[in-house]
């Protein structure tokens, strides 16, 4: 069949689907930046600057059963997650990153045209998966400090509303949604997804309520606090009935054997990993204070492992490019409510120092 005819066969709403602007892998920047690849400071995807537990690397080097499919029932993994979260196994489902769980939840609930409330600005994958699953995104703007406007959320509910998605702490703003606001949203009775990807940086959670609220779904990940982003492992806690449906519709082997090994080792090394989390939090506060001293940046307080800043002079895109040329990767945003903004993931102390020095040097050339 001629290639040009393929659009006629593709789902019409996907012909112009924009996709997701993913973070840049350092290897794609070879010879394009002023530093060698090993010198790149990657502060653009909220990864863990300390990497994973050394026990993960050791156990993976010794692992012998790569030729065998993983346990599709996630039996051991779910038990380990029960141990970590205190939520019983029948409420837990794991997948290839919490991204995959967002997708699975939308697949489970959405028929074409169903509305999904999304509190913007927020994690762009929410919009991506709503559209991919033929839902209709209903954007409810956060206020000027990026707090969720619960009244506006309730007002946005129609008879077609199927789901409400909410990240706390929110990416890219770092904002927390207070428990009483979450409870008020849960009281609407609609299925609510609370994405707690950055939970370990706050300690605030509604996960224990999945037994009480039949409409609450809580998502977590090992990508951020545990340094396992590359292995793609996330999990969710659900009312048992929803967990059961998700177990039925997930790909059987969606969590690979390397991720299973990595979770086991991670949970054995929790004290050391949580010390690193504490260091990242301390660095976040130090970086926040230093960024406040730069008069052309406005950092927002954050409860996660990144800081959002408005760029008050010149353009955020240009700033991002200037930093990239010098081997420092950050994320830039230019969309309603996030005009001229950059998001900086918290690095190691020495990386944050280089970032601050570079920002001070760059001030000269920031004329738009
Ligand atoms: C709010 C939020 N949810 C989910 C994810 C995705 O996590 P995972 O790597 O587990 O797919 C991210 C990653 O940036 C995020 O910020």
Coordinates of C-alpha atoms and ligand atoms in Angstrom, one line a residue:
X1 CA 0.0 0.0 0.0
X2 CA 1.3 3.5 -0.8
X3 CA 2.7 5.2 2.2
X4 CA 0.8 8.5 1.7
X5 CA -2.6 6.6 2.2
X6 CA -1.7 5.5 5.7
X7 CA -3.4 8.6 7.3
X8 CA -6.8 7.3 6.0
X9 CA -6.4 4.2 8.1
X10 CA -4.9 5.7 11.3
X11 CA -7.4 6.8 14.1
X12 CA -8.3 10.3 12.9
X13 CA -7.6 12.0 16.2
X14 CA -4.0 10.6 16.2
X15 CA -3.1 11.9 12.7
X16 CA -2.0 15.2 14.3
X17 CA -1.2 13.9 17.7
X18 CA 1.7 15.9 19.1
X19 CA 3.3 13.3 21.3
X20 CA 5.2 14.1 24.5
X21 CA 8.3 16.3 24.6
X22 CA 10.5 13.9 26.5
X23 CA 13.7 14.9 28.3
X24 CA 16.9 14.7 26.3
X25 CA 19.2 11.7 26.7
X26 CA 22.8 12.9 27.1
X27 CA 24.1 10.6 24.3
X28 CA 22.0 12.6 21.8
X29 CA 24.0 15.7 22.7
X30 CA 27.4 14.3 21.8
X31 CA 29.5 17.0 20.1
X32 CA 26.6 19.5 20.4
X33 CA 27.5 20.9 23.8
X34 CA 30.7 22.4 25.1
X35 CA 31.5 19.7 27.6
X36 CA 32.2 15.9 27.2
X37 CA 29.2 13.6 27.7
X38 CA 30.4 12.6 31.3
X39 CA 30.4 16.3 32.2
X40 CA 26.7 16.9 31.4
X41 CA 24.7 17.9 34.4
X42 CA 21.2 16.5 34.0
X43 CA 18.6 18.5 35.8
X44 CA 15.7 18.1 33.4
X45 CA 13.8 15.0 34.3
X46 CA 13.6 14.9 38.2
X47 CA 15.8 11.9 38.3
X48 CA 17.9 11.0 41.3
X49 CA 21.4 12.5 41.1
X50 CA 22.8 9.8 43.3
X51 CA 21.5 6.9 41.2
X52 CA 20.2 3.7 42.6
X53 CA 21.2 1.7 45.6
X54 CA 24.6 0.0 44.9
X55 CA 22.9 -3.3 45.9
X56 CA 20.8 -3.0 42.8
X57 CA 23.8 -2.9 40.5
X58 CA 25.4 -5.9 42.4
X59 CA 22.2 -8.0 42.2
X60 CA 21.6 -7.2 38.6
X61 CA 25.2 -8.2 37.7
X62 CA 24.6 -11.6 39.4
X63 CA 21.1 -12.2 38.0
X64 CA 20.9 -15.4 35.9
X65 CA 17.2 -15.7 34.9
X66 CA 16.9 -13.1 32.2
X67 CA 15.5 -15.7 29.8
X68 CA 12.5 -16.4 32.0
X69 CA 9.3 -14.2 32.0
X70 CA 8.5 -12.4 35.2
X71 CA 5.6 -13.4 37.5
X72 CA 2.6 -11.8 35.9
X73 CA 0.8 -11.9 39.3
X74 CA 3.6 -9.8 40.8
X75 CA 3.3 -12.0 43.9
X76 CA 6.6 -11.2 45.6
X77 CA 6.7 -7.6 44.4
X78 CA 3.2 -6.9 45.8
X79 CA 4.2 -8.4 49.1
X80 CA 7.3 -6.2 49.3
X81 CA 5.2 -3.2 48.4
X82 CA 2.7 -4.1 51.1
X83 CA 5.7 -4.2 53.5
X84 CA 6.8 -0.7 52.3
X85 CA 3.4 1.0 52.2
X86 CA 1.4 -0.8 54.8
X87 CA -1.4 -1.2 52.2
X88 CA -2.5 -4.9 51.7
X89 CA -1.5 -6.7 48.5
X90 CA -5.0 -7.0 47.1
X91 CA -5.0 -3.2 46.7
X92 CA -1.6 -3.0 44.9
X93 CA -0.8 -3.2 41.2
X94 CA 2.6 -2.5 39.7
X95 CA 3.5 -1.5 36.1
X96 CA 6.3 -0.2 33.9
X97 CA 6.4 3.2 35.5
X98 CA 3.5 5.1 37.0
X99 CA 3.1 6.4 33.4
X100 CA 1.8 3.0 32.5
X101 CA -0.7 3.0 35.3
X102 CA -2.1 6.3 34.2
X103 CA -2.6 4.8 30.8
X104 CA -4.2 1.6 32.3
X105 CA -6.6 3.6 34.5
X106 CA -7.7 5.7 31.5
X107 CA -8.2 2.5 29.5
X108 CA -10.3 1.1 32.3
X109 CA -12.6 4.0 32.7
X110 CA -12.8 6.0 29.5
X111 CA -15.1 5.5 26.6
X112 CA -14.7 8.0 23.7
X113 CA -15.8 11.4 24.7
X114 CA -15.8 10.9 28.5
X115 CA -14.4 13.9 30.3
X116 CA -11.3 13.9 32.5
X117 CA -10.6 16.8 34.8
X118 CA -7.0 17.8 34.8
X119 CA -5.7 20.6 37.2
X120 CA -3.3 22.6 35.0
X121 CA -0.4 23.3 34.8
X122 CA 0.6 19.8 35.6
X123 CA 2.4 16.7 34.4
X124 CA 2.0 16.7 30.6
X125 CA 1.5 12.9 30.5
X126 CA -1.9 13.3 31.9
X127 CA -3.1 15.2 28.9
X128 CA -1.2 12.8 26.6
X129 CA -2.9 9.7 28.0
X130 CA -6.3 11.3 28.1
X131 CA -6.1 12.1 24.4
X132 CA -4.5 8.8 23.5
X133 CA -7.4 7.0 25.2
X134 CA -10.0 9.2 23.4
X135 CA -11.1 11.0 26.5
X136 CA -11.9 14.7 26.5
X137 CA -9.5 16.7 28.8
X138 CA -11.2 19.3 30.9
X139 CA -8.5 21.7 32.1
X140 CA -9.1 23.4 35.4
X141 CA -6.6 26.1 36.1
X142 CA -4.7 26.2 39.4
X143 CA -4.5 29.6 41.1
X144 CA -1.6 32.0 40.7
X145 CA 0.4 30.1 43.4
X146 CA -0.5 26.8 41.6
X147 CA -3.0 25.6 44.3
X148 CA -5.9 23.5 43.2
X149 CA -9.2 25.5 43.1
X150 CA -11.5 22.8 44.6
X151 CA -14.6 24.9 43.8
X152 CA -13.6 25.2 40.2
X153 CA -12.9 21.4 40.0
X154 CA -16.4 20.7 41.4
X155 CA -17.9 23.2 39.0
X156 CA -16.2 21.6 36.0
X157 CA -18.0 18.2 36.7
X158 CA -20.6 17.3 34.2
X159 CA -22.6 14.1 33.6
X160 CA -19.8 13.0 31.2
X161 CA -17.0 13.4 33.8
X162 CA -15.4 10.0 34.5
X163 CA -12.1 10.8 36.3
X164 CA -10.3 13.6 38.1
X165 CA -6.5 13.6 37.9
X166 CA -4.3 15.3 40.5
X167 CA -0.6 15.2 41.2
X168 CA 0.6 16.1 44.7
X169 CA 3.3 17.3 44.9
X170 CA 2.5 18.6 41.5
X171 CA 5.0 18.5 38.6
X172 CA 6.3 21.0 37.5
X173 CA 5.1 23.4 40.2
X174 CA 6.1 21.5 43.4
X175 CA 2.8 22.4 45.0
X176 CA 1.1 20.2 47.6
X177 CA -2.7 19.7 47.7
X178 CA -3.9 19.7 51.3
X179 CA -5.6 16.5 52.5
X180 CA -8.8 18.3 53.2
X181 CA -9.0 19.5 49.6
X182 CA -8.4 15.9 48.4
X183 CA -11.1 14.6 50.7
X184 CA -13.5 17.3 49.4
X185 CA -12.8 16.1 45.8
X186 CA -13.2 12.5 46.8
X187 CA -16.6 13.3 48.3
X188 CA -17.8 14.1 44.7
X189 CA -17.9 10.3 44.4
X190 CA -16.1 10.4 41.0
X191 CA -13.0 8.2 40.5
X192 CA -10.0 10.3 41.6
X193 CA -6.3 9.6 40.8
X194 CA -3.8 11.1 43.3
X195 CA -0.4 10.9 41.7
X196 CA 2.2 10.8 44.5
X197 CA 5.3 10.3 42.4
X198 CA 7.2 12.6 44.7
X199 CA 5.7 11.2 48.0
X200 CA 9.1 10.4 49.6
X201 CA 10.1 14.0 49.4
X202 CA 7.0 15.1 51.5
X203 CA 5.8 12.1 53.6
X204 CA 2.2 13.2 53.0
X205 CA 0.0 10.6 51.6
X206 CA -3.6 9.5 51.2
X207 CA -2.7 5.9 50.4
X208 CA -4.2 4.4 53.5
X209 CA -7.6 5.7 52.4
X210 CA -7.9 3.3 49.4
X211 CA -9.7 0.9 51.7
X212 CA -12.2 3.5 52.8
X213 CA -12.9 5.4 49.6
X214 CA -14.1 3.2 46.7
X215 CA -13.1 6.0 44.2
X216 CA -9.5 6.7 45.3
X217 CA -6.4 5.6 43.3
X218 CA -3.0 6.6 44.5
X219 CA 0.1 6.3 42.2
X220 CA 3.8 6.0 43.2
X221 CA 7.0 5.4 41.5
X222 CA 10.6 4.2 42.1
X223 CA 11.9 6.6 39.5
X224 CA 12.5 9.6 41.7
X225 CA 13.5 8.7 45.3
X226 CA 15.0 5.3 44.5
X227 CA 16.9 6.2 41.3
X228 CA 15.2 3.5 39.2
X229 CA 13.8 5.7 36.4
X230 CA 15.6 3.7 33.7
X231 CA 14.1 0.4 34.8
X232 CA 10.5 1.7 34.6
X233 CA 8.8 0.6 37.8
X234 CA 5.8 2.3 39.4
X235 CA 2.8 1.0 41.4
X236 CA -0.6 2.1 42.5
X237 CA -2.9 1.5 45.5
X238 CA -6.5 1.1 44.6
X239 CA -9.8 -0.1 46.1
X240 CA -9.5 -3.9 45.8
X241 CA -12.1 -4.1 43.0
X242 CA -10.3 -1.6 40.8
X243 CA -6.9 -3.3 41.5
X244 CA -8.5 -6.6 40.3
X245 CA -9.7 -5.0 37.1
X246 CA -6.3 -3.4 36.5
X247 CA -4.5 -6.8 37.1
X248 CA -6.8 -8.2 34.4
X249 CA -6.2 -5.6 31.7
X250 CA -2.4 -4.9 32.2
X251 CA 0.1 -6.5 29.9
X252 CA 1.0 -9.8 31.7
X253 CA 4.7 -9.1 32.0
X254 CA 4.7 -5.3 32.2
X255 CA 7.2 -5.3 35.1
X256 CA 10.5 -6.8 33.9
X257 CA 12.7 -9.1 35.9
X258 CA 15.4 -6.4 36.3
X259 CA 12.9 -4.1 37.9
X260 CA 11.8 -6.9 40.3
X261 CA 15.3 -7.4 41.4
X262 CA 15.9 -3.7 41.8
X263 CA 12.8 -3.2 44.0
X264 CA 13.8 -6.0 46.3
X265 CA 17.3 -4.5 46.7
X266 CA 16.0 -1.0 47.0
X267 CA 13.6 -1.9 49.9
X268 CA 16.6 -3.7 51.6
X269 CA 18.5 -0.4 51.5
X270 CA 15.8 2.0 52.5
X271 CA 17.7 3.8 55.3
X272 CA 20.6 4.8 53.0
X273 CA 18.2 5.8 50.2
X274 CA 16.1 8.0 52.6
X275 CA 19.2 9.7 53.7
X276 CA 19.8 10.7 50.1
X277 CA 16.3 11.9 49.9
X278 CA 17.0 14.1 53.0
X279 CA 20.1 15.4 51.3
X280 CA 18.1 16.3 48.2
X281 CA 15.6 18.1 50.3
X282 CA 18.3 20.1 52.1
X283 CA 19.9 20.9 48.7
X284 CA 16.5 22.0 47.4
X285 CA 16.2 24.5 50.2
X286 CA 19.7 25.8 49.7
X287 CA 19.2 26.1 45.9
X288 CA 15.8 27.9 46.5
X289 CA 17.5 30.5 48.7
X290 CA 20.3 31.1 46.2
X291 CA 17.8 31.3 43.3
X292 CA 15.9 33.9 45.2
X293 CA 19.0 36.1 45.1
X294 CA 19.0 36.1 41.3
X295 CA 16.8 39.1 40.6
X296 CA 15.8 37.9 37.1
X297 CA 14.5 34.6 38.4
X298 CA 11.4 33.9 40.5
X299 CA 11.6 30.5 42.1
X300 CA 8.5 28.9 43.6
X301 CA 8.6 27.0 46.8
X302 CA 8.6 23.2 46.2
X303 CA 7.9 20.1 48.1
X304 CA 9.5 17.8 45.5
X305 CA 12.9 17.2 44.0
X306 CA 12.8 20.2 41.6
X307 CA 12.2 23.9 41.6
X308 CA 10.1 25.9 39.1
X309 CA 11.3 29.4 38.2
X310 CA 9.7 32.2 36.2
X311 CA 12.3 33.8 34.0
X312 CA 11.8 37.5 34.4
X313 CA 14.3 38.8 31.9
X314 CA 14.9 37.3 28.4
X315 CA 13.2 34.1 27.4
X316 CA 13.1 30.8 29.2
X317 CA 13.8 29.0 26.0
X318 CA 16.9 30.9 25.4
X319 CA 18.1 30.4 28.9
X320 CA 17.5 26.7 28.6
X321 CA 19.5 26.6 25.4
X322 CA 22.3 28.6 26.8
X323 CA 22.5 26.3 29.8
X324 CA 22.4 23.3 27.5
X325 CA 25.2 24.6 25.4
X326 CA 27.3 24.6 28.6
X327 CA 26.2 21.1 29.4
X328 CA 23.5 21.8 31.9
X329 CA 20.1 20.4 31.1
X330 CA 16.9 21.9 32.5
X331 CA 13.3 21.9 31.3
X332 CA 11.7 24.9 29.9
X333 CA 7.9 25.7 29.6
X334 CA 6.0 28.1 27.6
X335 CA 2.3 27.5 27.9
X336 CA -0.7 29.2 29.5
X337 CA 0.0 29.8 33.3
X338 CA 3.7 28.8 32.7
X339 CA 5.0 31.5 30.4
X340 CA 8.8 31.7 30.3
X341 CA 9.5 29.2 33.1
X342 CA 12.2 26.7 33.7
X343 CA 12.1 23.6 36.0
X344 CA 15.4 22.7 37.6
X345 CA 15.7 19.2 39.1
X346 CA 17.8 19.1 42.3
X347 CA 21.3 17.8 41.6
X348 CA 24.2 17.0 43.9
X349 CA 25.7 19.9 45.8
X350 CA 28.5 20.4 43.3
X351 CA 26.2 20.3 40.3
X352 CA 23.9 22.8 41.9
X353 CA 26.9 25.1 42.5
X354 CA 27.9 24.9 38.9
X355 CA 24.3 25.7 37.9
X356 CA 24.3 28.7 40.1
X357 CA 27.7 30.0 38.9
X358 CA 26.5 29.5 35.3
X359 CA 23.3 31.3 35.9
X360 CA 25.2 34.3 37.3
X361 CA 27.6 34.3 34.3
X362 CA 24.7 34.1 31.9
X363 CA 23.0 37.2 33.2
X364 CA 25.0 39.4 30.8
X365 CA 23.5 37.9 27.7
X366 CA 19.8 37.7 28.7
X367 CA 18.3 40.3 26.5
X368 CA 15.5 38.4 25.0
Ligands
LIG1 C1 3.6 13.6 38.6 C2 4.4 12.5 37.9 N1 3.7 11.3 37.7 C3 4.3 10.3 37.1 C4 5.6 10.4 36.6 C5 6.2 9.3 35.8 O1 6.9 8.4 36.7 P1 7.4 7.0 36.1 O2 8.8 7.1 35.8 O3 7.1 6.1 37.2 O4 6.6 6.6 34.9 C6 6.3 11.6 36.7 C7 7.6 11.7 36.2 O5 8.1 12.8 35.9 C8 5.6 12.7 37.4 O6 6.2 13.9 37.5

